[in-house]
Protein backbone atom coordinates (compact mmCIF):
# COMPACT_ATOMS: atom_id res chain seq x y z
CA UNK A 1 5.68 -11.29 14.65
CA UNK A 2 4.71 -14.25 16.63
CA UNK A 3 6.27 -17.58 16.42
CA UNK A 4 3.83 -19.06 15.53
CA UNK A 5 3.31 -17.14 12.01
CA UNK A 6 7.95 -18.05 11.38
CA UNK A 7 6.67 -21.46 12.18
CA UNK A 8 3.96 -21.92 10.29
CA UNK A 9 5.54 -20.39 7.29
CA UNK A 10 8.78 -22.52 7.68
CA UNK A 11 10.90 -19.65 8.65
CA UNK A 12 13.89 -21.31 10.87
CA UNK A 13 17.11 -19.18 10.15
CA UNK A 14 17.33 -16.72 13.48
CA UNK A 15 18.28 -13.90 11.41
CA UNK A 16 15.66 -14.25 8.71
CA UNK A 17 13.16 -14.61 11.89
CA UNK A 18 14.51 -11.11 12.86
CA UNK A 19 14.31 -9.84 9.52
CA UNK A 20 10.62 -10.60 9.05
CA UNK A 21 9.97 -9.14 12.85
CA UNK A 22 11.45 -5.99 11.37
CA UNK A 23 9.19 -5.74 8.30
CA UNK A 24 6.12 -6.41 10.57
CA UNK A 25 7.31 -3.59 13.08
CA UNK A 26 7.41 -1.16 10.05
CA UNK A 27 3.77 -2.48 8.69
CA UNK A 28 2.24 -1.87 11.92
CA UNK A 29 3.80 1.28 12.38
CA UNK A 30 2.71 3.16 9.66
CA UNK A 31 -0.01 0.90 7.72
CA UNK A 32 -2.86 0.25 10.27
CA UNK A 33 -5.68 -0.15 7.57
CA UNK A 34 -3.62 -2.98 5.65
CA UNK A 35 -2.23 -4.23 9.30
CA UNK A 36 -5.84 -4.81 10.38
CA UNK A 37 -6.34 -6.55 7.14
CA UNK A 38 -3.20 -9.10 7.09
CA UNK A 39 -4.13 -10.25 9.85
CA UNK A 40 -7.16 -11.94 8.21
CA UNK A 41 -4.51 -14.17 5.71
CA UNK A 42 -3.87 -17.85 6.78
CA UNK A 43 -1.48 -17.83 9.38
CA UNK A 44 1.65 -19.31 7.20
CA UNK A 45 1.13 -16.01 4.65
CA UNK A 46 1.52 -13.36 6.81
CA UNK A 47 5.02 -13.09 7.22
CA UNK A 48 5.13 -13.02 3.23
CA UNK A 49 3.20 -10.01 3.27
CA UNK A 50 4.66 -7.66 5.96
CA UNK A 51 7.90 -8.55 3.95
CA UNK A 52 6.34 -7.37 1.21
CA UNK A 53 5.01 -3.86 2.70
CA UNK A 54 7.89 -3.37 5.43
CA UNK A 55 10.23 -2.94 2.43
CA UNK A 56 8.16 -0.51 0.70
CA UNK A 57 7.32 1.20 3.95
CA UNK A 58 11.28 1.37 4.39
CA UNK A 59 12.07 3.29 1.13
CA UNK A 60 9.47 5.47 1.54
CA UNK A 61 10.81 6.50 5.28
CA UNK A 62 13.67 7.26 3.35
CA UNK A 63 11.94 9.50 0.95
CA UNK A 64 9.39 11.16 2.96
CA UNK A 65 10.29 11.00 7.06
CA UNK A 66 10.05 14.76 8.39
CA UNK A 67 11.32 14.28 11.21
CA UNK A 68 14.99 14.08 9.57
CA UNK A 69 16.91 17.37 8.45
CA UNK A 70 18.20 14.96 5.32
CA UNK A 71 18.63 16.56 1.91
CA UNK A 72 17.63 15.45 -1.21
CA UNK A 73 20.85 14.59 -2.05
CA UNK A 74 21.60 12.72 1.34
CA UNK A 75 17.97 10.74 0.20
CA UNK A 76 19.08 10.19 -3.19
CA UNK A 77 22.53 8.69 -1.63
CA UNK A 78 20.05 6.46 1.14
CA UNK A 79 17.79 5.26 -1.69
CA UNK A 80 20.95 4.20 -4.24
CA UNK A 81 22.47 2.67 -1.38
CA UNK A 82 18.80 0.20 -0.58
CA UNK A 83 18.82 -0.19 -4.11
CA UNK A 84 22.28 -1.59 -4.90
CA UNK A 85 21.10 -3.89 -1.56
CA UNK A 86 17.84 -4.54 -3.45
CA UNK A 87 19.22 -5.77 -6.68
CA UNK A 88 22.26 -8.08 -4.71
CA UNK A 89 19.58 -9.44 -2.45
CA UNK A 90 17.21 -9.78 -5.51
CA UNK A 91 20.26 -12.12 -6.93
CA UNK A 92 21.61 -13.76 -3.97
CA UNK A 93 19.11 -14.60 -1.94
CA UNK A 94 20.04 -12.61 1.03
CA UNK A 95 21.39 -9.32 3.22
CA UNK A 96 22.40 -8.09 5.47
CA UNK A 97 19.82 -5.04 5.55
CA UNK A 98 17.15 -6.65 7.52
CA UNK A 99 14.06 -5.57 5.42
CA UNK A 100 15.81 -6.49 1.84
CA UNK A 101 16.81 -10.08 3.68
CA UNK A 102 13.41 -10.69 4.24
CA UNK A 103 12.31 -9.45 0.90
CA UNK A 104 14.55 -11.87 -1.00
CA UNK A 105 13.46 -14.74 1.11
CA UNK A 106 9.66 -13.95 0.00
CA UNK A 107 10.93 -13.26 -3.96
CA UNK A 108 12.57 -16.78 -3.84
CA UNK A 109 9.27 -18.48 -2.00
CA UNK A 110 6.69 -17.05 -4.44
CA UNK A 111 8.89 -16.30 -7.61
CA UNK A 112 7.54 -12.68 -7.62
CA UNK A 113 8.74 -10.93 -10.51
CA UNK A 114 11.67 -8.61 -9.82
CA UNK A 115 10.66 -5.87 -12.21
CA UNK A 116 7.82 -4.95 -9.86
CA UNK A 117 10.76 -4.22 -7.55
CA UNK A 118 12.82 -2.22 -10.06
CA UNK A 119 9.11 0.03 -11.03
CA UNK A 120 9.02 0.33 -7.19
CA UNK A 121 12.05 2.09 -6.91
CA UNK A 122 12.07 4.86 -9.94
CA UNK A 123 8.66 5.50 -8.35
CA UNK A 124 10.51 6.24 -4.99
CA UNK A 125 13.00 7.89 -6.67
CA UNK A 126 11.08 10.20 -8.63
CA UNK A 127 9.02 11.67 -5.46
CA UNK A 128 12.53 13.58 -4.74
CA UNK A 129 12.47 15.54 -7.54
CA UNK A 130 8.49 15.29 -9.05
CA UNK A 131 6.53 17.91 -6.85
CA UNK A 132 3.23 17.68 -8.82
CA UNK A 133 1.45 15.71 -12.22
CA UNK A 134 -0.54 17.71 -15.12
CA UNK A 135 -2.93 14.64 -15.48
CA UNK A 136 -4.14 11.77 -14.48
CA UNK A 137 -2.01 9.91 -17.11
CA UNK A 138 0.56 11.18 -15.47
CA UNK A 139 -0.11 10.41 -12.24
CA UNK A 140 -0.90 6.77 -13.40
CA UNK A 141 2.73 6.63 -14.38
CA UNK A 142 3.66 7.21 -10.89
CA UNK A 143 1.12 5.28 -9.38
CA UNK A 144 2.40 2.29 -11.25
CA UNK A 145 5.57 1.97 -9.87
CA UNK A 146 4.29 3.18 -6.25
CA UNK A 147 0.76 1.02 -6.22
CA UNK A 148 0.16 -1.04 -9.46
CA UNK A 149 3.34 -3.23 -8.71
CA UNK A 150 2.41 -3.85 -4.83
CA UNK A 151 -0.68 -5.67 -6.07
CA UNK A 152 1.04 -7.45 -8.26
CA UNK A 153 4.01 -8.83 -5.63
CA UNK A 154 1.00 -9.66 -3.26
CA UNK A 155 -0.73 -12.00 -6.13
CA UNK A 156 1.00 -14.88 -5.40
CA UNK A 157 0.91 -14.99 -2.20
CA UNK A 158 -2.54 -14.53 -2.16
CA UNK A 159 -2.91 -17.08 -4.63
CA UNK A 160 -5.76 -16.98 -7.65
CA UNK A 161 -8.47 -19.67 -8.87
CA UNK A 162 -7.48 -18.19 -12.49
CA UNK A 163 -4.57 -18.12 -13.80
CA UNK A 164 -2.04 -15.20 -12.35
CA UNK A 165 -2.08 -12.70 -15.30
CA UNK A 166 -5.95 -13.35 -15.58
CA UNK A 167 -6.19 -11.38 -12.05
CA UNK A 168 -3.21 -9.48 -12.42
CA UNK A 169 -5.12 -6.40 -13.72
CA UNK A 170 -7.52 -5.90 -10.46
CA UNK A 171 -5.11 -6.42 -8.27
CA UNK A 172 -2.64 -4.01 -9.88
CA UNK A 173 -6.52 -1.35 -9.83
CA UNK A 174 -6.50 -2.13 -6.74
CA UNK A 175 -3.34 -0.97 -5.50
CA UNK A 176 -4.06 2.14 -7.39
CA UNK A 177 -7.21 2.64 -5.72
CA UNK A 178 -5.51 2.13 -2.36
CA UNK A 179 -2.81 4.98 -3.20
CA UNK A 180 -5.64 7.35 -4.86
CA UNK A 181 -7.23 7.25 -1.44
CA UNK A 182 -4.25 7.65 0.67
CA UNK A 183 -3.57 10.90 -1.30
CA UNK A 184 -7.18 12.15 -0.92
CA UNK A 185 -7.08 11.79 2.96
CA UNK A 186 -3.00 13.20 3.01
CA UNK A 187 -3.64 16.42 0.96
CA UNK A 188 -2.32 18.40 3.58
CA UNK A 189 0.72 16.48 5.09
CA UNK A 190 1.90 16.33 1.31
CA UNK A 191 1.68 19.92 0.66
CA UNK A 192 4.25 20.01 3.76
CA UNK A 193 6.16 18.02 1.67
CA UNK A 194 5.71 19.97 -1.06
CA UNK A 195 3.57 17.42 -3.15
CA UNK A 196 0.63 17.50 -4.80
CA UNK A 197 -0.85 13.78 -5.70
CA UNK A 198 -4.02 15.46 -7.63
CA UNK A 199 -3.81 15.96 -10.81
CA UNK A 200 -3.52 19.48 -12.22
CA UNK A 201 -5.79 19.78 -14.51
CA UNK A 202 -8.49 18.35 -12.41
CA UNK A 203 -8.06 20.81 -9.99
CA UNK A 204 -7.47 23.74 -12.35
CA UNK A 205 -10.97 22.59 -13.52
CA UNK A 206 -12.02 23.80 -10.07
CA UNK A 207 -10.02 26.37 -10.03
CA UNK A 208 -7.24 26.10 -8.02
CA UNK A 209 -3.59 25.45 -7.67
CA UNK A 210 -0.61 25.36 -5.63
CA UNK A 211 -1.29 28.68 -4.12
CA UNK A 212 -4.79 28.33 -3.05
CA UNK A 213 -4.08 25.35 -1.69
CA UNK A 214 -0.81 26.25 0.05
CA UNK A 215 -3.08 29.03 1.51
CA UNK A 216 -5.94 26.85 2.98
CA UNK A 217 -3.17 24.95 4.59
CA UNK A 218 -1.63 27.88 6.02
CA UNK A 219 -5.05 29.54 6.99
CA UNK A 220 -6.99 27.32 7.95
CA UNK A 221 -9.35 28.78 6.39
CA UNK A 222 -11.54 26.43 4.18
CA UNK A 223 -12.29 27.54 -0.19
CA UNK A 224 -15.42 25.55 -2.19
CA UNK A 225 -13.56 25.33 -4.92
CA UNK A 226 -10.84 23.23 -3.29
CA UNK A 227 -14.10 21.20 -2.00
CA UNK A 228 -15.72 20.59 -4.94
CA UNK A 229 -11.84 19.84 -6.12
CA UNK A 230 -11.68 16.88 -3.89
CA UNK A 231 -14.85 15.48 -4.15
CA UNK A 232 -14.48 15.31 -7.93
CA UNK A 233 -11.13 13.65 -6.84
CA UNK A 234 -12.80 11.18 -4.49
CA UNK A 235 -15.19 10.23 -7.22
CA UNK A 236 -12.83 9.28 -9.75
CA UNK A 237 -10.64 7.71 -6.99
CA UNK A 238 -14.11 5.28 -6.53
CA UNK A 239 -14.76 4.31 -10.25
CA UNK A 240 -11.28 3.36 -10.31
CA UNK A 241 -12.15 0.79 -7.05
CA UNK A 242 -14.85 -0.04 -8.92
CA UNK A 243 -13.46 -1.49 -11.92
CA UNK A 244 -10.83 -3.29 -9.81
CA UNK A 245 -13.09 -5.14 -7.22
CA UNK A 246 -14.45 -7.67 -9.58
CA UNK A 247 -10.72 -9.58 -8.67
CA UNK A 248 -11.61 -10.36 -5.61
CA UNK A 249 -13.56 -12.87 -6.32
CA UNK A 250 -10.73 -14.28 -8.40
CA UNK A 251 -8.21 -14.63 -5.13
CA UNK A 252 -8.00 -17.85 -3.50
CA UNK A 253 -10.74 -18.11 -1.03
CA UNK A 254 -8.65 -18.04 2.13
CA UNK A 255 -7.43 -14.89 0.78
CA UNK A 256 -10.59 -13.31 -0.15
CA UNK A 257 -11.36 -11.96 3.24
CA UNK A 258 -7.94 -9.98 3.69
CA UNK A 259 -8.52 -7.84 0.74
CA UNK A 260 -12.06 -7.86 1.06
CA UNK A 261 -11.74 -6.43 4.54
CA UNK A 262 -9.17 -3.61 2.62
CA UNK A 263 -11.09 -2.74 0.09
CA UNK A 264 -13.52 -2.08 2.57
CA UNK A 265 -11.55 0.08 5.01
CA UNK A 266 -10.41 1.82 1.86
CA UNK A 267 -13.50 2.85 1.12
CA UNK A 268 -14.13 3.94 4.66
CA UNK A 269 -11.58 6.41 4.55
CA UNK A 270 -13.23 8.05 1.14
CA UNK A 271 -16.38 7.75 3.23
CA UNK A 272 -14.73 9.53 6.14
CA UNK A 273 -13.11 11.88 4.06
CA UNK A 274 -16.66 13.17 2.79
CA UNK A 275 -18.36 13.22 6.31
CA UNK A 276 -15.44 15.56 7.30
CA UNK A 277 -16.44 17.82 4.05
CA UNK A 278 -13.23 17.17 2.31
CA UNK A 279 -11.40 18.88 4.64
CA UNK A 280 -8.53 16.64 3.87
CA UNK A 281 -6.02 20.34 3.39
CA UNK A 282 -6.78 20.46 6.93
CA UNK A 283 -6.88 17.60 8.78
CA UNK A 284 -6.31 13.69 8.37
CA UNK A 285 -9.93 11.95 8.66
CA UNK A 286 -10.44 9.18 10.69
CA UNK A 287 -12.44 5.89 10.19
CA UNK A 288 -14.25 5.59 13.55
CA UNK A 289 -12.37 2.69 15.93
CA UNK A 290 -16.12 0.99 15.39
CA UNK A 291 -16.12 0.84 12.24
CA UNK A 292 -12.89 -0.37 11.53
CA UNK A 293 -13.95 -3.29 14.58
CA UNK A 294 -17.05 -4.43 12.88
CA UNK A 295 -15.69 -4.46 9.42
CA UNK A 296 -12.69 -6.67 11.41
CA UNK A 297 -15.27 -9.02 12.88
CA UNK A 298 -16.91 -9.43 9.43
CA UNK A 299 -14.28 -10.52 7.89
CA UNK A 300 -13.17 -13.11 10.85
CA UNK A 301 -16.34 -14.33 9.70
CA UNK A 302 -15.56 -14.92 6.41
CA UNK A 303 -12.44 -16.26 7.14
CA UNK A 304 -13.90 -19.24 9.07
CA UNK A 305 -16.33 -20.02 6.63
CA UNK A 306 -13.79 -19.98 4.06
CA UNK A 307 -11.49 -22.37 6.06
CA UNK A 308 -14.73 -24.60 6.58
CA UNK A 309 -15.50 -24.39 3.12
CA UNK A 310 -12.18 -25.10 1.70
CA UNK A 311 -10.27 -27.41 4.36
CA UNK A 312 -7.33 -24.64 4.95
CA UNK A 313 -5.87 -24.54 1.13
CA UNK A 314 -2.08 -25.29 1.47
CA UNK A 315 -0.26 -21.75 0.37
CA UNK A 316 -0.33 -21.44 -3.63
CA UNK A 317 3.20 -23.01 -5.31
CA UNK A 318 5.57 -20.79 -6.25
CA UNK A 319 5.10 -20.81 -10.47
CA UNK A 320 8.22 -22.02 -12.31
């Protein structure tokens, strides 16, 4: 993280400085799509934000790195342990784990509600045990605590031209929609991890299940019914973004082209995804480096004539 961002956010404690630097490390390690995209927030925000996802990228190293031998009950013991930190840094205002130090500093700036915290973590918790949801209602359960919440925390720092719980609702759909697609392009790497993020009885529909899909993995070879599975998958995934998108326009305008820019890598991947015929058991698809550039420049764009238009807009207050 640059100087320049810990300056212009007021960030002077050398430790907290560090701590921030460590949340950015772990949001540009493993979250290039919303990487690309912070970097479109006013400068003084960013910090905020990679606070925000280094945590959550922290707990879910915990939970899901394979390149550890831990056991579940060694990750169970790892995630208690960030949680206990959590809830005293929650209170305090500080820790010594650098990503929860970092994380309390943001809570106290913006007054983001700890509950989305506490949702969080059951959500982390549960992916040690939970291998696979019947539904989609149940999969919305999960996806609260694991996607709803992190559009919530980012509200206000975003900031809103309507008042917070107005917009509260897209940006928690938005989340979601984020997650959805993450699971559509991961369907193999989860199965290694023995997960399965689509619902049950929408693939049943299709007919399959654990096994066929366990065997495409191991095979290679491809199944239509897993195709039309996933395709079905990516379309609900997209009338889900669609309902949420209408928020955008209720960010701040600063703000708008950071999530704009998102939501439209997001739907890059789903894009990518079906170019690749949802091969997604197989393979990880890619959003071509040129893409992912012009939708960048596009929203530089956006950003300047935002700042024209609006004089740089001070970061939203913190609500009582």
């Amino acid at each position: 993280m640059s100087a320049r961002e810990l300056d212009a956010a007021q960030i002077t404690d050398p430790a907290l400085r560090a701590a921030y630097r460590t949340c950015r490390t772990l949001n540009a390690r493993h979250g290039r799509t919303y990487f690309l995209a912070t970097r479109l927030l006013p400068v003084e925000r960013r910090p905020a934000v990679h606070s925000l996802y280094g945590f959550a990228r922290h707990a879910d190293d915990i939970v899901d790195d394979l390149g550890t031998s831990a056991t579940t009950g060694e990750r169970a013991a790892a995630l208690d342990r960030l949680d206990r930190r959590l809830a005293a840094g929650l209170r305090t205002g500080t820790s010594d784990e650098p990503v929860v130090h970092a994380l309390a500093d943001t809570v106290r700036r913006y007054a983001i509600d700890h509950r989305h915290f506490h949702d969080f973590m059951a959500s982390m918790r549960s992916d040690l045990t939970v291998t696979d949801y019947p539904d989609l209602a149940a999969l919305s359960r999960y996806t609260h605590g694991s996607a709803a919440v992190i559009g919530l925390q980012m509200l206000p720092v975003l900031g809103t031209v309507v008042p917070r719980e107005e917009a509260a609702p897209y940006a928690a759909g938005l989340g979601v929609a984020f997650q959805l697609t993450n699971f559509l392009r991961d369907v193999g790497e989860d199965l290694d991890r023995g997960r399965i993020y689509l619902p049950a009885d929408l693939l049943a529909a299709h007919g399959v299940d654990r096994a066929l899909l366990c065997w495409s993995r191991a095979t290679g070879h491809r199944d239509a019914r897993i195709t039309r599975a996933l395709r079905e998958a990516a379309a609900v995934t997209r009338e889900i973004d669609h309902r949420a998108a209408p928020g955008i326009a209720l960010l701040d305008p600063v703000a708008r082209p950071c999530i704009r820019t998102a939501h439209i890598l997001y739907g890059s991947i789903l894009d990518a995804v079906a170019a690749d015929g949802y091969a997604a058991v197989h393979r990880r698809a890619v959003v071509p480096r040129r893409r992912r550039a012009a939708v960048a420049a596009d929203g530089l764009a956006r950003l300047a004539a935002a700042r024209r238009r609006h004089h740089r807009a001070p970061a939203p207050k913190a609500e009582a």
